[in-house]
Short mmCIF file of C-alpha atoms and ligand atoms in Angstrom, two decimals:
data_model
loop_
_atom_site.label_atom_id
_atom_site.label_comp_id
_atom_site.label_asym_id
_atom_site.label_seq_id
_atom_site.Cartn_x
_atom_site.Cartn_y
_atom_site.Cartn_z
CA UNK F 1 -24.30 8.21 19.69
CA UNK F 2 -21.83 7.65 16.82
CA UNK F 3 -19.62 10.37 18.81
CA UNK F 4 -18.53 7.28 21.17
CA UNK F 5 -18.55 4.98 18.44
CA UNK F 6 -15.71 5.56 16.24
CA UNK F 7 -17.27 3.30 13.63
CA UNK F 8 -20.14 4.50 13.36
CA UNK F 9 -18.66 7.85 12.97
CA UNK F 10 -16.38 7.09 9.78
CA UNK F 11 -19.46 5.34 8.27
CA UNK F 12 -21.34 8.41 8.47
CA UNK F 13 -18.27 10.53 6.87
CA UNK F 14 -18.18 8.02 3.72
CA UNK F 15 -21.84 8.18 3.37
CA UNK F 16 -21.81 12.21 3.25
CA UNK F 17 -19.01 12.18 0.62
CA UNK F 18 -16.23 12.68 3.55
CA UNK F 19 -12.16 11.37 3.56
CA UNK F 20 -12.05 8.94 6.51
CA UNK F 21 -8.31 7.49 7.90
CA UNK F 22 -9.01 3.71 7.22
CA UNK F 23 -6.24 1.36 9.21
CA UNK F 24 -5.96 -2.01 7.32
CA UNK F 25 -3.51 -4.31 8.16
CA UNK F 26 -1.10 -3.39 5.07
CA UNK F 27 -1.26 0.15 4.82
CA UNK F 28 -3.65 2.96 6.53
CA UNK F 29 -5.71 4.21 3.57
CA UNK F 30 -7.58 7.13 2.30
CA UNK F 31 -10.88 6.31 2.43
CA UNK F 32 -14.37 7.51 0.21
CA UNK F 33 -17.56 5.76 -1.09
CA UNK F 34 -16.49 4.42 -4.36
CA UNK F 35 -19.56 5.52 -5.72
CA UNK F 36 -19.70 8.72 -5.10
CA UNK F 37 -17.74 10.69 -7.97
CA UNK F 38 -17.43 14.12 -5.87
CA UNK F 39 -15.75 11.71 -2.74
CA UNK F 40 -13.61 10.14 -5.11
CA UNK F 41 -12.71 13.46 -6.80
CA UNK F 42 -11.88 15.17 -3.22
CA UNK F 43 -9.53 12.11 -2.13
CA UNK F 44 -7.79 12.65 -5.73
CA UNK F 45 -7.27 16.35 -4.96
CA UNK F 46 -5.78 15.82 -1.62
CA UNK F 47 -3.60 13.04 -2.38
CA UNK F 48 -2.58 15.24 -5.47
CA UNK F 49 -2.71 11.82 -7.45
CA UNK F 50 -2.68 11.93 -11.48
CA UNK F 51 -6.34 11.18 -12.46
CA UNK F 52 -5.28 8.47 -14.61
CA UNK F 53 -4.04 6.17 -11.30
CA UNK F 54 -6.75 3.51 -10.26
CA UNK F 55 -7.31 2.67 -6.77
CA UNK F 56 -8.18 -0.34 -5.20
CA UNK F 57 -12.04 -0.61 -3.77
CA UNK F 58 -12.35 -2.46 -0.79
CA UNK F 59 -15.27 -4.90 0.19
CA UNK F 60 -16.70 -6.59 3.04
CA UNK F 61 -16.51 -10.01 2.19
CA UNK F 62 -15.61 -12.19 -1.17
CA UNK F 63 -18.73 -12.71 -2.66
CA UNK F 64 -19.23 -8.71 -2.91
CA UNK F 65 -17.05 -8.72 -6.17
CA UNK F 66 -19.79 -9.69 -8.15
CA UNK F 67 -21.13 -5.95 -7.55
CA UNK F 68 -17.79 -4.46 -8.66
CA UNK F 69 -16.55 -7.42 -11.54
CA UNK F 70 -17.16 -9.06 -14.69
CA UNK F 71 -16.33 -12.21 -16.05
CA UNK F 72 -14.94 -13.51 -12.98
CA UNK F 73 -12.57 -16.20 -13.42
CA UNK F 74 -12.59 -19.46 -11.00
CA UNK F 75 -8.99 -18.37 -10.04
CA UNK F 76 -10.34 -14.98 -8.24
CA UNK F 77 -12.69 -17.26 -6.04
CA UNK F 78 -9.48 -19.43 -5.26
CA UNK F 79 -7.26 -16.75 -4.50
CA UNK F 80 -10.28 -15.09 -2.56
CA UNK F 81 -10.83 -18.56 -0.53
CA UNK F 82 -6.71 -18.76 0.23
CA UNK F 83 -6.41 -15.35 0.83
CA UNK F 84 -9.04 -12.99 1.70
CA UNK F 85 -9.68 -10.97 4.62
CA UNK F 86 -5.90 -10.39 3.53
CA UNK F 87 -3.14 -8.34 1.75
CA UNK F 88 -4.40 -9.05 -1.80
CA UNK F 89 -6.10 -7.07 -4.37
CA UNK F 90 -7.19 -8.88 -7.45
CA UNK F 91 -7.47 -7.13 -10.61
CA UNK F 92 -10.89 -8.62 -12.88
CA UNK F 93 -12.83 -7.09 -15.51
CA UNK F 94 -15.29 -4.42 -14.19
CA UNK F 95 -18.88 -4.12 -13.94
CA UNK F 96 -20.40 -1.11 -16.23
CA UNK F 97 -21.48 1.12 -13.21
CA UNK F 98 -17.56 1.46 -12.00
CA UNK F 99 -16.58 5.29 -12.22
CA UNK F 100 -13.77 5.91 -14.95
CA UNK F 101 -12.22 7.76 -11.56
CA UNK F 102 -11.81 4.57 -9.91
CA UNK F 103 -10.16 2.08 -12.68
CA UNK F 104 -7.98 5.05 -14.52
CA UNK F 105 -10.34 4.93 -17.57
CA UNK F 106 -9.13 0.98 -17.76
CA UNK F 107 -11.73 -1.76 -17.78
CA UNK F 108 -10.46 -3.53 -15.01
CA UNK F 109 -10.85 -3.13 -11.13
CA UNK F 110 -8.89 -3.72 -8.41
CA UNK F 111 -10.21 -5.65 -5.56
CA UNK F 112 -9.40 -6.45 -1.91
CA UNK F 113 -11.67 -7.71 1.17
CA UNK F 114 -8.85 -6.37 4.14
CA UNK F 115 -8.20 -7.98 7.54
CA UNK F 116 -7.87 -5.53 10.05
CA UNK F 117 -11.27 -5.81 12.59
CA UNK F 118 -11.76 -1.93 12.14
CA UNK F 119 -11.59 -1.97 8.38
CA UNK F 120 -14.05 -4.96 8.12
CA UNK F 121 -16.07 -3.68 10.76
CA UNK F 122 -16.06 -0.29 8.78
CA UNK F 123 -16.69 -2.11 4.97
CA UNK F 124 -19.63 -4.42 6.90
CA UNK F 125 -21.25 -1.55 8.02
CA UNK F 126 -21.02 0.63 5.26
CA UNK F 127 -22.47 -2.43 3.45
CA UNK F 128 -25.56 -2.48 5.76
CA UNK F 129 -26.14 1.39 5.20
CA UNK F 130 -25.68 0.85 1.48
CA UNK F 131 -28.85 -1.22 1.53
CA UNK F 132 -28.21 -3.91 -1.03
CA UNK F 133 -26.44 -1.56 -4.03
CA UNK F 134 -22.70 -1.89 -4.44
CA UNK F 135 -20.86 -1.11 -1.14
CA UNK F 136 -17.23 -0.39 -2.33
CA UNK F 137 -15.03 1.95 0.10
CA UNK F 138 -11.66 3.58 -2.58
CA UNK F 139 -8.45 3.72 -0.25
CA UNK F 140 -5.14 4.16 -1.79
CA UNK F 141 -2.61 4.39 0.42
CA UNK F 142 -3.15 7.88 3.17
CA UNK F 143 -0.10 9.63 1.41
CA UNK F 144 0.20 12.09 -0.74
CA UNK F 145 1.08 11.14 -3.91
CA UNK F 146 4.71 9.83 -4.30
CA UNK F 147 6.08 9.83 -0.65
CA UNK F 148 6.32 6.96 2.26
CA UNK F 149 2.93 5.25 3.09
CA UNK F 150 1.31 5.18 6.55
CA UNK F 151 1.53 2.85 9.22
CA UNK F 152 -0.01 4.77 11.45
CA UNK F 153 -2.96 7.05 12.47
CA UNK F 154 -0.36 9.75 13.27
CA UNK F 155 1.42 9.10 9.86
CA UNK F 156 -2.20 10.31 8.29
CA UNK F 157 -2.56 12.98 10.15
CA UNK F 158 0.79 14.24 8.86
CA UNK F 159 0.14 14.07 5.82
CA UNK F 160 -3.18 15.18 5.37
CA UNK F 161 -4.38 17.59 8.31
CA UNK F 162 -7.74 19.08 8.38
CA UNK F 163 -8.47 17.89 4.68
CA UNK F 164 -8.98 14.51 6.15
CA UNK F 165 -12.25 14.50 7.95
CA UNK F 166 -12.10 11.56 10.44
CA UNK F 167 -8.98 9.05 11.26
CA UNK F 168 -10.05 6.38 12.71
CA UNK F 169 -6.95 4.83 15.05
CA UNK F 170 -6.43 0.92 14.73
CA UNK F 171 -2.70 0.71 15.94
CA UNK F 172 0.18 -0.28 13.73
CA UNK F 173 -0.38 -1.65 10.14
CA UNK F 174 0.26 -5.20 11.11
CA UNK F 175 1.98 -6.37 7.59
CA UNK F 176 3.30 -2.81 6.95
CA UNK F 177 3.22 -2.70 2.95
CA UNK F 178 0.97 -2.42 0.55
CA UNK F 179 -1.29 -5.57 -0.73
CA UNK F 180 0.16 -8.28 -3.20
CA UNK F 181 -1.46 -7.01 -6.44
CA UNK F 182 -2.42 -9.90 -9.58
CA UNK F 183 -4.12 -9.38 -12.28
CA UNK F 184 -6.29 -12.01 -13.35
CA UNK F 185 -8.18 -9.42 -16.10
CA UNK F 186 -6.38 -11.16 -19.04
CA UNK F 187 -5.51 -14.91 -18.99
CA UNK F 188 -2.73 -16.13 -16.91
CA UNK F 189 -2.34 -14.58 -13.23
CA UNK F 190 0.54 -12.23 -12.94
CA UNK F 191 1.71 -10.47 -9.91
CA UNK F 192 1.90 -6.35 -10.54
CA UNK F 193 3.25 -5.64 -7.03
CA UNK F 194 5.02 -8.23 -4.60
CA UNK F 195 3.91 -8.14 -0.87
CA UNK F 196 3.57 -10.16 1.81
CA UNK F 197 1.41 -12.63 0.20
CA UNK F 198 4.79 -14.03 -2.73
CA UNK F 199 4.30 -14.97 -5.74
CA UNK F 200 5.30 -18.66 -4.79
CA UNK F 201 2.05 -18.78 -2.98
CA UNK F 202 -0.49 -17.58 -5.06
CA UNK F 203 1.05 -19.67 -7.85
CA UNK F 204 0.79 -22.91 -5.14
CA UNK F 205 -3.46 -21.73 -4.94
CA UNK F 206 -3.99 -21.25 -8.60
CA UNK F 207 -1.87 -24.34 -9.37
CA UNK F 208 -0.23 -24.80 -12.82
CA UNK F 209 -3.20 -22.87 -15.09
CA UNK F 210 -2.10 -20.15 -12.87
CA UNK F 211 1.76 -20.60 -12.37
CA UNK F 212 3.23 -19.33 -15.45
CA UNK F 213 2.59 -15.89 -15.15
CA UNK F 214 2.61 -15.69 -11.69
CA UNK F 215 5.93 -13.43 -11.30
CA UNK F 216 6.89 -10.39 -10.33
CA UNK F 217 5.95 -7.41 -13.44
CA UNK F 218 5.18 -4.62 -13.09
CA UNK F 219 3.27 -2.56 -15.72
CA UNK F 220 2.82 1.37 -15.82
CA UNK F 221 0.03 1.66 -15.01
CA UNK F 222 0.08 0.68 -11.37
CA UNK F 223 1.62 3.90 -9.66
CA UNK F 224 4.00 2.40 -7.17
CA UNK F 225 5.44 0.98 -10.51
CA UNK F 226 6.17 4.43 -11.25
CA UNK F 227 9.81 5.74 -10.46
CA UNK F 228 10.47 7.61 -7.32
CA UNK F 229 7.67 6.25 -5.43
CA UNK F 230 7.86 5.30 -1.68
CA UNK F 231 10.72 8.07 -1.60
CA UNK F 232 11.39 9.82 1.88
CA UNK F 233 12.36 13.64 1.44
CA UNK F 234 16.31 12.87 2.26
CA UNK F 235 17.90 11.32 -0.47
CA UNK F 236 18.20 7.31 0.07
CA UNK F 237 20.55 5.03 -1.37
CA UNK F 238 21.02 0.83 -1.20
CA UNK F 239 24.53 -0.27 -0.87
CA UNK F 240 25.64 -3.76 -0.76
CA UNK F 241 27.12 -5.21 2.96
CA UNK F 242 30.26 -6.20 1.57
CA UNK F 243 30.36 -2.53 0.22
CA UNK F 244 28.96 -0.87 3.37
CA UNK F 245 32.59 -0.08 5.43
CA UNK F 246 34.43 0.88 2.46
CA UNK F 247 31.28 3.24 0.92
CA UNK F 248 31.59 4.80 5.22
CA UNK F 249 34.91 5.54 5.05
CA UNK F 250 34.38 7.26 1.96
CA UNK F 251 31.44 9.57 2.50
CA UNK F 252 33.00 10.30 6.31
CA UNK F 253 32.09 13.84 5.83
CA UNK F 254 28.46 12.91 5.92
CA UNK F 255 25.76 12.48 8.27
CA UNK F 256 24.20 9.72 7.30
CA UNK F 257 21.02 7.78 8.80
CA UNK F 258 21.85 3.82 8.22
CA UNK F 259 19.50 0.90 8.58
CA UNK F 260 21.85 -2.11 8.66
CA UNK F 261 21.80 -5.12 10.46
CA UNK F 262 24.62 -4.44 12.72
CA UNK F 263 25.79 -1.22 14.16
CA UNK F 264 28.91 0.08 12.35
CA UNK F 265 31.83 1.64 14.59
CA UNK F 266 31.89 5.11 12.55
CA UNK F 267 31.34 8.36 14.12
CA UNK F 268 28.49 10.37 12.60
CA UNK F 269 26.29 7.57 11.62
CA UNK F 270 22.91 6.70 13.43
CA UNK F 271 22.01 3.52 13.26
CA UNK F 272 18.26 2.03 13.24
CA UNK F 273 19.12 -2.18 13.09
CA UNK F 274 17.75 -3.92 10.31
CA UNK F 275 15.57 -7.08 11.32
CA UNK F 276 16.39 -10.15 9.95
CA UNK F 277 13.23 -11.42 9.14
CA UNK F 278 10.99 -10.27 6.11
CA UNK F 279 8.32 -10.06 7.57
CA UNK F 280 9.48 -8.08 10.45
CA UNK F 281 11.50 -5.73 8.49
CA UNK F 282 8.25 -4.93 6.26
CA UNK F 283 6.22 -4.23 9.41
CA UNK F 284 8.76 -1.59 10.87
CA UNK F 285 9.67 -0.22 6.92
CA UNK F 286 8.03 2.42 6.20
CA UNK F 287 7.57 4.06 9.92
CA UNK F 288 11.43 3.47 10.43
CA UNK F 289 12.30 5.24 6.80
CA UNK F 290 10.10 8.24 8.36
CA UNK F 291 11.73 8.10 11.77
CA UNK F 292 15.18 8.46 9.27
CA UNK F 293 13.81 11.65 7.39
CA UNK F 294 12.87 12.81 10.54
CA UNK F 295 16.65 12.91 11.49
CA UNK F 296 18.34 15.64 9.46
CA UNK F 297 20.53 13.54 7.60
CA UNK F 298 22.53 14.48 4.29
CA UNK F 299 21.79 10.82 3.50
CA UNK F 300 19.69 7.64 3.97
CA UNK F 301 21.35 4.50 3.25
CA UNK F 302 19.78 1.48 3.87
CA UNK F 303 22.02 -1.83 3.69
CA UNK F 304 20.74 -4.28 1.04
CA UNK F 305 18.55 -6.70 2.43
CA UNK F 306 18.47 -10.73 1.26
CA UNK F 307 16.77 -11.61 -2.30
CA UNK F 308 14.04 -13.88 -2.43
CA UNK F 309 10.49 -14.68 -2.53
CA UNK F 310 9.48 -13.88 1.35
CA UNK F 311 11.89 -10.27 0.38
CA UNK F 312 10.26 -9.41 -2.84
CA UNK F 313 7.62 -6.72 -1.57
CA UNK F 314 10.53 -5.02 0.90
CA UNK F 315 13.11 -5.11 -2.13
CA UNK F 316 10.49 -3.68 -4.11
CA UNK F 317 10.04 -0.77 -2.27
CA UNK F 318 13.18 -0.04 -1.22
CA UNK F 319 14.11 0.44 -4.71
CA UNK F 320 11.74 2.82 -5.33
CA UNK F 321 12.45 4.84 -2.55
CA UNK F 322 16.38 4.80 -3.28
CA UNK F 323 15.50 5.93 -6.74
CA UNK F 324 17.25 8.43 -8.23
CA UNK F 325 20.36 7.52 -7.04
CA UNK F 326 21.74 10.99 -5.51
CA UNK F 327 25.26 12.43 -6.77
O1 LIG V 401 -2.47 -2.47 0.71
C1 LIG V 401 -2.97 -1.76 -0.13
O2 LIG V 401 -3.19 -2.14 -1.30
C2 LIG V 401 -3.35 -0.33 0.30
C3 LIG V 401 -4.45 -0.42 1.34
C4 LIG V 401 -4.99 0.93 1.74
O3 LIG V 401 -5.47 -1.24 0.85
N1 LIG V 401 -3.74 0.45 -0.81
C5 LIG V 401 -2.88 0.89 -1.73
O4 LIG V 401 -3.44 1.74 -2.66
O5 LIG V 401 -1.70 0.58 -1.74
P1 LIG V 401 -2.58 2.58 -3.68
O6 LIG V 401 -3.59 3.38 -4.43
O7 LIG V 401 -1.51 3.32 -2.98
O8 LIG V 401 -1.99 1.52 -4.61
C6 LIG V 401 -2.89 0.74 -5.38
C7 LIG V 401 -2.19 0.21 -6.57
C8 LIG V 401 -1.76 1.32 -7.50
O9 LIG V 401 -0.43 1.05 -7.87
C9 LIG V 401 -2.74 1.21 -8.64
O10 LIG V 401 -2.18 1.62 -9.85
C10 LIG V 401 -3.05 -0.28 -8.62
O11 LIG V 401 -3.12 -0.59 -7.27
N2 LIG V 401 -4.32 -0.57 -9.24
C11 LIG V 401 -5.56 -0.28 -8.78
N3 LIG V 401 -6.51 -0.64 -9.67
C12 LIG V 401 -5.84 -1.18 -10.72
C13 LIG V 401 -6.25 -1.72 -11.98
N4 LIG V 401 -7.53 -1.77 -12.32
N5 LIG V 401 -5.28 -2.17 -12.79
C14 LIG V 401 -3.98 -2.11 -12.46
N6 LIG V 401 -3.53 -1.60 -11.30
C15 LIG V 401 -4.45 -1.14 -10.45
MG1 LIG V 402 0.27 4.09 -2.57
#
């Protein structure tokens, strides 16, 4: 029966300990029972991800962080009200049965209740199964550790192979980067990773008590804070539009792969076009910066995009994945 049922089938792989190919509307993730400590140790081997890196459990619904969380401040139900099914994970103080594995040996959690219909359909089910104890599915992002995140159930399988046991295939990651991350473990909300969901906004939710930290900061000990991270295999650089024609004409000698809003009349350059809108240009991001590697370039260079709120999350990753800057 599950055979036809797609659902039902990556259910049964988290139950038995499995990997499963979760789509969610950010991201697609790599997906175990969080409380299973040999799952969660499997998905940390293939990912080759430092055992000190949390990841983010994800839940059914809102009310399920009681299972996972301590202490919960009236600003996680608000930003779970605004937000959630979304791209958010809130960070809160975590209940004593959370593996070390999953928080990084902290005492926080991260949190998120996704959007996409096959994730939730996947978390509500697994919740059924689970029978009343904490239902909690661990997904970082479906790439190994360091490189561009998936978008697609074809991204996963590239990266992963046979040591993922079942992908589950719910189209194109609709927002295209990874959640909005805030921690609300110590006082005042502050935002550890931008996304689609700015900071503008969740300060507008949480209201002044919540405004003043409510900027962009990231600390160490969220990985894509690391350097290097996002990073395609081709070396990547940012370069300023008013510096784009000159920086050409200098590096003519290379083949370069360019995503810029307009086409540039130089021979040797393929051009993917640059949407103008944030949110568009997050959706196509990370699938267009593989379609790029794919292209045998001596370079990536990707025009800088605006600044601002709505660009945060892009701007954030593209600097990681320009970093280091190559000679
Ligand atoms: O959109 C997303 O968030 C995707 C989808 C699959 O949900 N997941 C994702 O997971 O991006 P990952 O593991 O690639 O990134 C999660 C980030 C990491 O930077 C991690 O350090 C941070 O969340 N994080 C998780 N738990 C944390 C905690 N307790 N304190 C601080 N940072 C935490
Ligand atoms: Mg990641």
């Amino acid at each position: 029966m599950s055979a036809d049922d797609p659902v039902a089938r990556a259910v049964e792989v988290l139950l038995a300990g499995g990997l499963v190919g979760l789509p969610t509307e950010t991201v697609y993730g790599l997906a175990v029972d969080a409380s299973n400590p040999a799952a969660v140790a499997r998905m940390f081997a293939a990912k080759g991800r430092p055992a000190d890196h949390p990841v983010i459990v994800h839940l059914a619904e809102a009310r399920a962080i009681a299972d996972w969380a301590v202490d919960i401040p009236a600003a996680a139900w608000q930003l779970a009200a605004a937000f959630w099914p979304g791209p958010l994970t809130i960070i809160l103080k975590r209940a004593p049965h959370v593996a070390d594995a999953i928080t990084g040996g902290q005492d926080t959690v991260g949190l998120r209740v996704p959007a996409h219909p096959v994730a939730h359909a996947v978390l509500a089910a697994f919740a059924r199964a689970r029978a009343g104890r904490p239902a909690g599915v661990a997904a970082p992002s479906a790439n190994t550790f360091g490189r561009v995140s998936p978008t697609t159930a074809a991204h996963v399988r590239e990266e992963f192979g046979d040591a993922v046991d079942f992908v589950l295939d719910g189209g194109q990651s609709a927002v295209g980067i990874e959640s909005t991350i805030v921690d609300l473990s110590s006082g005042a909300a502050r935002v550890l990773r931008p996304g689609r969901i700015t900071a503008a906004q969740v300060a507008a939710v949480l209201g002044s008590a919540g405004a003043a930290g409510a900027v962009p900061s990231p600390v160490p000990r969220v990985s894509g804070a690391l350097d290097s991270h996002y990073a395609p295999r081709t070396p990547t650089l940012l370069v300023a539009g008013a510096d784009l024609p000159a920086w050409l004409d200098a590096h003519a000698g290379r083949r370069v792969a360019l995503l810029s809003p307009a086409a540039p009349a130089r021979d040797g350059v393929l051009h993917w076009p640059a949407p103008a809108d944030a949110e568009v240009y997050a959706h196509a991001l990370y699938a267009t910066l593989r379609a790029m590697d794919a292209a045998g370039c001596d370079l990536i260079v990707v025009q800088a995009p605006p600044q601002g709120g709505a660009w945060d999350g892009v701007n954030d990753r593209l600097r990681r994945a320009a970093h280091p800057a190559p000679a």
